[in-house]
Amino acid sequence: MICLLSNVFVPSYKSKVFQGQLEEKTSNALGLAGFEMFRFYYQQFFILYICFLFGILPTGKCQGSQAQLMKTKSEFRKMVDKNEIKEILRRTTKRPHLAASKGEELITNYLRDTWKSYGFEVEEPEYEVVLSFPQEDKPNKVSIINNVTREVDYEIVGQLNVTAGRGHDGTIYTYTPFISASVNGTVEGELVFAGSGRKLDIQHLKNRGISIKGKIVLIYDIFGDWITIGNKEGAAGVILFSDPKFFAQEGTGVNDTFPNKPWLPGDAVLTSSPMDGRYIFGDPSTPLLPSTCGMAARPLNKRRKYGNFPLQTISYNHARYLLSRMQGEKAPKNMTGNLKVDYRLGPGLNTTNKNPAPVVRLEVNNQYVKKKIRNVIATIPGSEEPDRYVLIGNHKDAMSFGGSDASTGTATMMEISRVFWKLRQKGWRPRRTIKLCGWTAEEFALIGSTEWVQENLEVLKKRAVAYINIDQAIMATHILFVEASPLLGDVILNNAKELQDPVNSSITLFDSMVNSLPKSKDYPGEPHIYNMKYPTDHASFLHLLGLPVANFLYFFLYKDKQNIHPVYHTQYDTFEYIEKFGDPNFLYSRLVVRLLGSILLDLSDSEVLPFNVTRFAKSVQNAFKTLKNSTHSKRINVMQMAYLEKAVKSFVDMTKAFEFAKSRLTRQQKNPLVLRMLNDQMLGLEKIFLSPNAMRGLLDNLNDRIIKEIVVSYHNKDNMLLISEKFNNFDKIAGMKNLTQCEKDEYFKFEMSLIIKAVREATNLMTL
């Protein structure tokens, strides 16, 4: 009704009467931005006047609703129980729970049955997807063999017997570490040590005349660019290990490592997924579609490959032995790690009396198989806006026992759901619908969350409000790392100001964040909130829906350097590790539950969504500054840059006007249609910066060569015009090798056109 009233009764600034009587007096004096602000205030006043005429300005409900929300948050925080969190963590780390395994099925059933016992609505969306697994009866191997007799000199078998450690029953499980998506096959060749495997180390090898083409490459950086080493540099295979330089910094002896200290033991082996920048989220057999009945699927032999060479991980104990056998010159210090052995570059191994012709054999027997996987989703229906969804999610699969990754997140979400159940027993109902999501197969390219978003894409575009992700809630208790969309900045920090630090009661969580995080450059006195940095289950909500998202985790810190916790993705990421070194008293786990639960309550129960659109405008402004100061600016049309600058300024001014008018309006305006209109305006902002035409250039001019380049480049976030305070695609366009410079310039023009259009639309969206 209010939307119709604004269209009928509010004079358009384009009408002849309005132009003649108002534009002449205001536009010249104030400029375009000032005139738009004047128009905004005028329309706000007119809507209030119309509401008054129709008798739809209620009395004082706003203050009462806000008071009730604060009371609910206070009750929530009091009911959070650290012992409940501890027992949930113990329960969900009893056994390895790789996606589609018996262990994960047990956790899925536990989430389902618990939520049903709370009276929540529960669904279990199922998908048939392609996953890469090792073969337990034929594990992957790294061997030194005699190239003449073919006898095995030394063998590393990728399979171990492991237990869940203290706090469990001692059951022995088989752990078969692997790199998912690695091709299977057996290769042989000389061994070359390439340090981190990154560009500088590869360049050093080239400078020394050492080629890795056709060689088996040993690297110690588990987050290195493995794909480039194989696809671009031509390595026959890659072997990875976790060097003590990063994961056992106080020594590698028994007394220096877990379970006596938090550092990685010598027999720990990583299981992981490709980390390269071309990663595509979701089931590779159904790109852009959900893996449900009736969907077109690629045959297994047509699936996307991340490399044409095998990869395998080994322990640093085994890496030490391989390095001890290597010949060649010593690696420079900046390429070496902390093993007590010479790091030699190779190529090749020293001969011995037993083996005068040593070569390395890498045998990977991974298989792609179709598996049925299940998400589990609980719904608490909203009382007033049931068609608006506030979501929180965590992945329930793990590479092994999943102590930190991600059972600390599972425990967080389950404790939130338990307290919500208690609140419901006392009569609480959320204003908007809350969905609690247990995702599957996150460790395999975020498959569970991506498939669900793809299956419900259009519904979620219209109904989803925000998504909160909790993956590794606790690695340690050193530093709370927050990455979030700018719109969520206020609701996160305001709740942090209301919560005490678990150890120092004289300061708040906000104070602790200010003391431990970098300072915000845009907001003095605030900690820096990172833009979305790490790929986890929020990705599809951001990249496919343009939804405000956030992710939270307590990071491991050593000598003031932030790092992943040492036992990451190994068999030692257990309940025992968290209980001993992650969060011994579960005080920080309780704090995370209180923080996220409070944020969810604000998002679900606030009449006006707690978004601050000026923060989003600042991110657009920063993206423009970055672009203007980049090397790309020289290739961008001068007029387009000027138009974009003008559009950004108008947008910034309009968001300030919007926030001011919103604060005035919402103190007295309680008509649900007006509030819904305000909320929908804010919800539409990030969506405007999604474009299906991004990275597509001028479609009618595409030829086969350009299409091929786009296919090579395309991944889920290419349709984002703006991400991490940066206009997203200029770097990728500049790096497209199959295009001439003139073609790249044309792409730049089209991308600039999309951005200018988006900023102008965002400005219009902020007007009534």
PDB file of N, CA and C in Angstrom, residues 161-218:
ATOM      1  N   ASN A 161      46.797 -46.303  11.019  1.00  0.00           N
ATOM      2  CA  ASN A 161      45.820 -46.617  12.043  1.00  0.00           C
ATOM      3  C   ASN A 161      45.806 -45.481  13.059  1.00  0.00           C
ATOM      4  N   VAL A 162      44.634 -44.942  13.348  1.00  0.00           N
ATOM      5  CA  VAL A 162      44.534 -43.765  14.217  1.00  0.00           C
ATOM      6  C   VAL A 162      43.401 -43.957  15.218  1.00  0.00           C
ATOM      7  N   THR A 163      43.459 -43.190  16.300  1.00  0.00           N
ATOM      8  CA  THR A 163      42.363 -43.153  17.277  1.00  0.00           C
ATOM      9  C   THR A 163      41.960 -41.701  17.507  1.00  0.00           C
ATOM     10  N   ALA A 164      40.800 -41.516  18.121  1.00  0.00           N
ATOM     11  CA  ALA A 164      40.295 -40.169  18.392  1.00  0.00           C
ATOM     12  C   ALA A 164      40.982 -39.530  19.588  1.00  0.00           C
ATOM     13  N   GLY A 165      41.841 -40.248  20.284  1.00  0.00           N
ATOM     14  CA  GLY A 165      42.603 -39.674  21.380  1.00  0.00           C
ATOM     15  C   GLY A 165      41.839 -39.657  22.689  1.00  0.00           C
ATOM     16  N   ARG A 166      42.415 -38.950  23.661  1.00  0.00           N
ATOM     17  CA  ARG A 166      41.827 -38.887  24.997  1.00  0.00           C
ATOM     18  C   ARG A 166      40.405 -38.321  24.936  1.00  0.00           C
ATOM     19  N   GLY A 167      39.529 -38.895  25.767  1.00  0.00           N
ATOM     20  CA  GLY A 167      38.137 -38.460  25.763  1.00  0.00           C
ATOM     21  C   GLY A 167      37.239 -39.373  24.970  1.00  0.00           C
ATOM     22  N   HIS A 168      37.856 -40.369  24.300  1.00  0.00           N
ATOM     23  CA  HIS A 168      37.074 -41.336  23.520  1.00  0.00           C
ATOM     24  C   HIS A 168      37.497 -42.749  23.891  1.00  0.00           C
ATOM     25  N   ASP A 169      36.935 -43.728  23.211  1.00  0.00           N
ATOM     26  CA  ASP A 169      37.062 -45.118  23.684  1.00  0.00           C
ATOM     27  C   ASP A 169      38.266 -45.869  23.130  1.00  0.00           C
ATOM     28  N   GLY A 170      39.105 -45.234  22.344  1.00  0.00           N
ATOM     29  CA  GLY A 170      40.309 -45.888  21.846  1.00  0.00           C
ATOM     30  C   GLY A 170      40.107 -46.742  20.619  1.00  0.00           C
ATOM     31  N   THR A 171      38.931 -46.692  20.015  1.00  0.00           N
ATOM     32  CA  THR A 171      38.679 -47.459  18.788  1.00  0.00           C
ATOM     33  C   THR A 171      39.681 -47.069  17.705  1.00  0.00           C
ATOM     34  N   ILE A 172      40.220 -48.068  17.010  1.00  0.00           N
ATOM     35  CA  ILE A 172      41.193 -47.818  15.943  1.00  0.00           C
ATOM     36  C   ILE A 172      40.467 -47.685  14.608  1.00  0.00           C
ATOM     37  N   TYR A 173      40.765 -46.605  13.892  1.00  0.00           N
ATOM     38  CA  TYR A 173      40.183 -46.353  12.576  1.00  0.00           C
ATOM     39  C   TYR A 173      41.292 -46.287  11.530  1.00  0.00           C
ATOM     40  N   THR A 174      40.930 -46.559  10.298  1.00  0.00           N
ATOM     41  CA  THR A 174      41.870 -46.441   9.179  1.00  0.00           C
ATOM     42  C   THR A 174      41.794 -45.040   8.600  1.00  0.00           C
ATOM     43  N   TYR A 175      42.931 -44.384   8.535  1.00  0.00           N
ATOM     44  CA  TYR A 175      43.017 -43.033   7.971  1.00  0.00           C
ATOM     45  C   TYR A 175      43.851 -43.115   6.696  1.00  0.00           C
ATOM     46  N   THR A 176      43.244 -42.724   5.583  1.00  0.00           N
ATOM     47  CA  THR A 176      43.899 -42.812   4.275  1.00  0.00           C
ATOM     48  C   THR A 176      44.033 -41.409   3.691  1.00  0.00           C
ATOM     49  N   PRO A 177      45.097 -40.698   4.008  1.00  0.00           N
ATOM     50  CA  PRO A 177      45.235 -39.303   3.554  1.00  0.00           C
ATOM     51  C   PRO A 177      45.374 -39.211   2.040  1.00  0.00           C
ATOM     52  N   PHE A 178      44.840 -38.115   1.476  1.00  0.00           N
ATOM     53  CA  PHE A 178      44.853 -37.937   0.022  1.00  0.00           C
ATOM     54  C   PHE A 178      44.580 -36.480  -0.301  1.00  0.00           C
ATOM     55  N   ILE A 179      44.771 -36.126  -1.560  1.00  0.00           N
ATOM     56  CA  ILE A 179      44.362 -34.835  -2.107  1.00  0.00           C
ATOM     57  C   ILE A 179      43.158 -35.088  -2.998  1.00  0.00           C
ATOM     58  N   SER A 180      41.998 -34.579  -2.586  1.00  0.00           N
ATOM     59  CA  SER A 180      40.813 -34.808  -3.406  1.00  0.00           C
ATOM     60  C   SER A 180      40.984 -34.113  -4.750  1.00  0.00           C
ATOM     61  N   ALA A 181      40.429 -34.675  -5.750  1.00  0.00           N
ATOM     62  CA  ALA A 181      40.481 -34.185  -7.134  1.00  0.00           C
ATOM     63  C   ALA A 181      41.821 -34.447  -7.819  1.00  0.00           C
ATOM     64  N   SER A 182      42.769 -35.083  -7.130  1.00  0.00           N
ATOM     65  CA  SER A 182      43.994 -35.479  -7.823  1.00  0.00           C
ATOM     66  C   SER A 182      43.665 -36.577  -8.832  1.00  0.00           C
ATOM     67  N   VAL A 183      44.296 -36.516  -9.989  1.00  0.00           N
ATOM     68  CA  VAL A 183      44.109 -37.595 -10.955  1.00  0.00           C
ATOM     69  C   VAL A 183      44.809 -38.848 -10.439  1.00  0.00           C
ATOM     70  N   ASN A 184      44.323 -39.994 -10.857  1.00  0.00           N
ATOM     71  CA  ASN A 184      45.013 -41.221 -10.497  1.00  0.00           C
ATOM     72  C   ASN A 184      46.073 -41.531 -11.551  1.00  0.00           C
ATOM     73  N   GLY A 185      46.985 -42.381 -11.169  1.00  0.00           N
ATOM     74  CA  GLY A 185      48.064 -42.739 -12.087  1.00  0.00           C
ATOM     75  C   GLY A 185      49.369 -42.927 -11.357  1.00  0.00           C
ATOM     76  N   THR A 186      50.329 -43.521 -12.045  1.00  0.00           N
ATOM     77  CA  THR A 186      51.666 -43.760 -11.491  1.00  0.00           C
ATOM     78  C   THR A 186      52.698 -43.085 -12.366  1.00  0.00           C
ATOM     79  N   VAL A 187      53.552 -42.281 -11.732  1.00  0.00           N
ATOM     80  CA  VAL A 187      54.618 -41.591 -12.461  1.00  0.00           C
ATOM     81  C   VAL A 187      55.943 -41.858 -11.760  1.00  0.00           C
ATOM     82  N   GLU A 188      57.009 -41.787 -12.538  1.00  0.00           N
ATOM     83  CA  GLU A 188      58.352 -41.960 -11.991  1.00  0.00           C
ATOM     84  C   GLU A 188      59.251 -40.859 -12.526  1.00  0.00           C
ATOM     85  N   GLY A 189      60.244 -40.485 -11.727  1.00  0.00           N
ATOM     86  CA  GLY A 189      61.161 -39.460 -12.192  1.00  0.00           C
ATOM     87  C   GLY A 189      62.105 -38.996 -11.104  1.00  0.00           C
ATOM     88  N   GLU A 190      62.967 -38.074 -11.486  1.00  0.00           N
ATOM     89  CA  GLU A 190      63.880 -37.478 -10.523  1.00  0.00           C
ATOM     90  C   GLU A 190      63.107 -36.554  -9.587  1.00  0.00           C
ATOM     91  N   LEU A 191      63.590 -36.461  -8.349  1.00  0.00           N
ATOM     92  CA  LEU A 191      62.952 -35.609  -7.355  1.00  0.00           C
ATOM     93  C   LEU A 191      63.612 -34.240  -7.349  1.00  0.00           C
ATOM     94  N   VAL A 192      62.801 -33.190  -7.338  1.00  0.00           N
ATOM     95  CA  VAL A 192      63.268 -31.812  -7.226  1.00  0.00           C
ATOM     96  C   VAL A 192      62.578 -31.170  -6.033  1.00  0.00           C
ATOM     97  N   PHE A 193      63.350 -30.479  -5.200  1.00  0.00           N
ATOM     98  CA  PHE A 193      62.761 -29.726  -4.085  1.00  0.00           C
ATOM     99  C   PHE A 193      62.500 -28.297  -4.549  1.00  0.00           C
ATOM    100  N   ALA A 194      61.234 -27.847  -4.403  1.00  0.00           N
ATOM    101  CA  ALA A 194      60.847 -26.520  -4.912  1.00  0.00           C
ATOM    102  C   ALA A 194      60.367 -25.593  -3.803  1.00  0.00           C
ATOM    103  N   GLY A 195      60.819 -25.823  -2.569  1.00  0.00           N
ATOM    104  CA  GLY A 195      60.470 -24.921  -1.481  1.00  0.00           C
ATOM    105  C   GLY A 195      58.970 -24.835  -1.284  1.00  0.00           C
ATOM    106  N   SER A 196      58.461 -23.606  -1.318  1.00  0.00           N
ATOM    107  CA  SER A 196      57.026 -23.390  -1.141  1.00  0.00           C
ATOM    108  C   SER A 196      56.225 -23.741  -2.382  1.00  0.00           C
ATOM    109  N   GLY A 197      56.902 -23.859  -3.523  1.00  0.00           N
ATOM    110  CA  GLY A 197      56.199 -24.101  -4.775  1.00  0.00           C
ATOM    111  C   GLY A 197      55.633 -22.841  -5.385  1.00  0.00           C
ATOM    112  N   ARG A 198      55.878 -21.695  -4.773  1.00  0.00           N
ATOM    113  CA  ARG A 198      55.360 -20.435  -5.307  1.00  0.00           C
ATOM    114  C   ARG A 198      56.318 -19.846  -6.341  1.00  0.00           C
ATOM    115  N   LYS A 199      55.897 -18.745  -6.951  1.00  0.00           N
ATOM    116  CA  LYS A 199      56.594 -18.210  -8.120  1.00  0.00           C
ATOM    117  C   LYS A 199      58.073 -17.923  -7.873  1.00  0.00           C
ATOM    118  N   LEU A 200      58.394 -17.318  -6.738  1.00  0.00           N
ATOM    119  CA  LEU A 200      59.789 -16.943  -6.477  1.00  0.00           C
ATOM    120  C   LEU A 200      60.683 -18.173  -6.382  1.00  0.00           C
ATOM    121  N   ASP A 201      60.163 -19.223  -5.760  1.00  0.00           N
ATOM    122  CA  ASP A 201      60.961 -20.446  -5.627  1.00  0.00           C
ATOM    123  C   ASP A 201      61.112 -21.166  -6.965  1.00  0.00           C
ATOM    124  N   ILE A 202      60.052 -21.177  -7.755  1.00  0.00           N
ATOM    125  CA  ILE A 202      60.146 -21.777  -9.087  1.00  0.00           C
ATOM    126  C   ILE A 202      61.133 -20.989  -9.940  1.00  0.00           C
ATOM    127  N   GLN A 203      61.100 -19.666  -9.810  1.00  0.00           N
ATOM    128  CA  GLN A 203      62.027 -18.839 -10.585  1.00  0.00           C
ATOM    129  C   GLN A 203      63.470 -19.084 -10.170  1.00  0.00           C
ATOM    130  N   HIS A 204      63.702 -19.307  -8.865  1.00  0.00           N
ATOM    131  CA  HIS A 204      65.063 -19.605  -8.413  1.00  0.00           C
ATOM    132  C   HIS A 204      65.572 -20.891  -9.067  1.00  0.00           C
ATOM    133  N   LEU A 205      64.726 -21.904  -9.147  1.00  0.00           N
ATOM    134  CA  LEU A 205      65.143 -23.140  -9.811  1.00  0.00           C
ATOM    135  C   LEU A 205      65.514 -22.877 -11.270  1.00  0.00           C
ATOM    136  N   LYS A 206      64.712 -22.075 -11.950  1.00  0.00           N
ATOM    137  CA  LYS A 206      65.006 -21.750 -13.348  1.00  0.00           C
ATOM    138  C   LYS A 206      66.330 -21.010 -13.462  1.00  0.00           C
ATOM    139  N   ASN A 207      66.549 -20.086 -12.516  1.00  0.00           N
ATOM    140  CA  ASN A 207      67.809 -19.325 -12.542  1.00  0.00           C
ATOM    141  C   ASN A 207      69.022 -20.228 -12.348  1.00  0.00           C
ATOM    142  N   ARG A 208      68.831 -21.328 -11.630  1.00  0.00           N
ATOM    143  CA  ARG A 208      69.930 -22.272 -11.392  1.00  0.00           C
ATOM    144  C   ARG A 208      69.994 -23.348 -12.479  1.00  0.00           C
ATOM    145  N   GLY A 209      69.135 -23.209 -13.507  1.00  0.00           N
ATOM    146  CA  GLY A 209      69.158 -24.172 -14.601  1.00  0.00           C
ATOM    147  C   GLY A 209      68.485 -25.480 -14.265  1.00  0.00           C
ATOM    148  N   ILE A 210      67.620 -25.475 -13.273  1.00  0.00           N
ATOM    149  CA  ILE A 210      66.933 -26.706 -12.859  1.00  0.00           C
ATOM    150  C   ILE A 210      65.501 -26.658 -13.364  1.00  0.00           C
ATOM    151  N   SER A 211      65.147 -27.582 -14.208  1.00  0.00           N
ATOM    152  CA  SER A 211      63.793 -27.663 -14.743  1.00  0.00           C
ATOM    153  C   SER A 211      62.986 -28.668 -13.937  1.00  0.00           C
ATOM    154  N   ILE A 212      61.714 -28.374 -13.726  1.00  0.00           N
ATOM    155  CA  ILE A 212      60.855 -29.338 -13.042  1.00  0.00           C
ATOM    156  C   ILE A 212      59.981 -30.100 -14.039  1.00  0.00           C
ATOM    157  N   LYS A 213      60.154 -29.824 -15.308  1.00  0.00           N
ATOM    158  CA  LYS A 213      59.367 -30.530 -16.311  1.00  0.00           C
ATOM    159  C   LYS A 213      59.708 -32.021 -16.291  1.00  0.00           C
ATOM    160  N   GLY A 214      58.700 -32.837 -16.155  1.00  0.00           N
ATOM    161  CA  GLY A 214      58.888 -34.284 -16.119  1.00  0.00           C
ATOM    162  C   GLY A 214      59.429 -34.802 -14.803  1.00  0.00           C
ATOM    163  N   LYS A 215      59.623 -33.911 -13.823  1.00  0.00           N
ATOM    164  CA  LYS A 215      60.155 -34.314 -12.516  1.00  0.00           C
ATOM    165  C   LYS A 215      59.002 -34.476 -11.514  1.00  0.00           C
ATOM    166  N   ILE A 216      59.322 -35.148 -10.424  1.00  0.00           N
ATOM    167  CA  ILE A 216      58.408 -35.195  -9.278  1.00  0.00           C
ATOM    168  C   ILE A 216      58.880 -34.129  -8.299  1.00  0.00           C
ATOM    169  N   VAL A 217      57.980 -33.256  -7.908  1.00  0.00           N
ATOM    170  CA  VAL A 217      58.342 -32.057  -7.147  1.00  0.00           C
ATOM    171  C   VAL A 217      57.888 -32.201  -5.703  1.00  0.00           C
ATOM    172  N   LEU A 218      58.801 -31.917  -4.798  1.00  0.00           N
ATOM    173  CA  LEU A 218      58.525 -31.936  -3.365  1.00  0.00           C
ATOM    174  C   LEU A 218      58.389 -30.502  -2.879  1.00  0.00           C
TER     175      LEU A 218
END
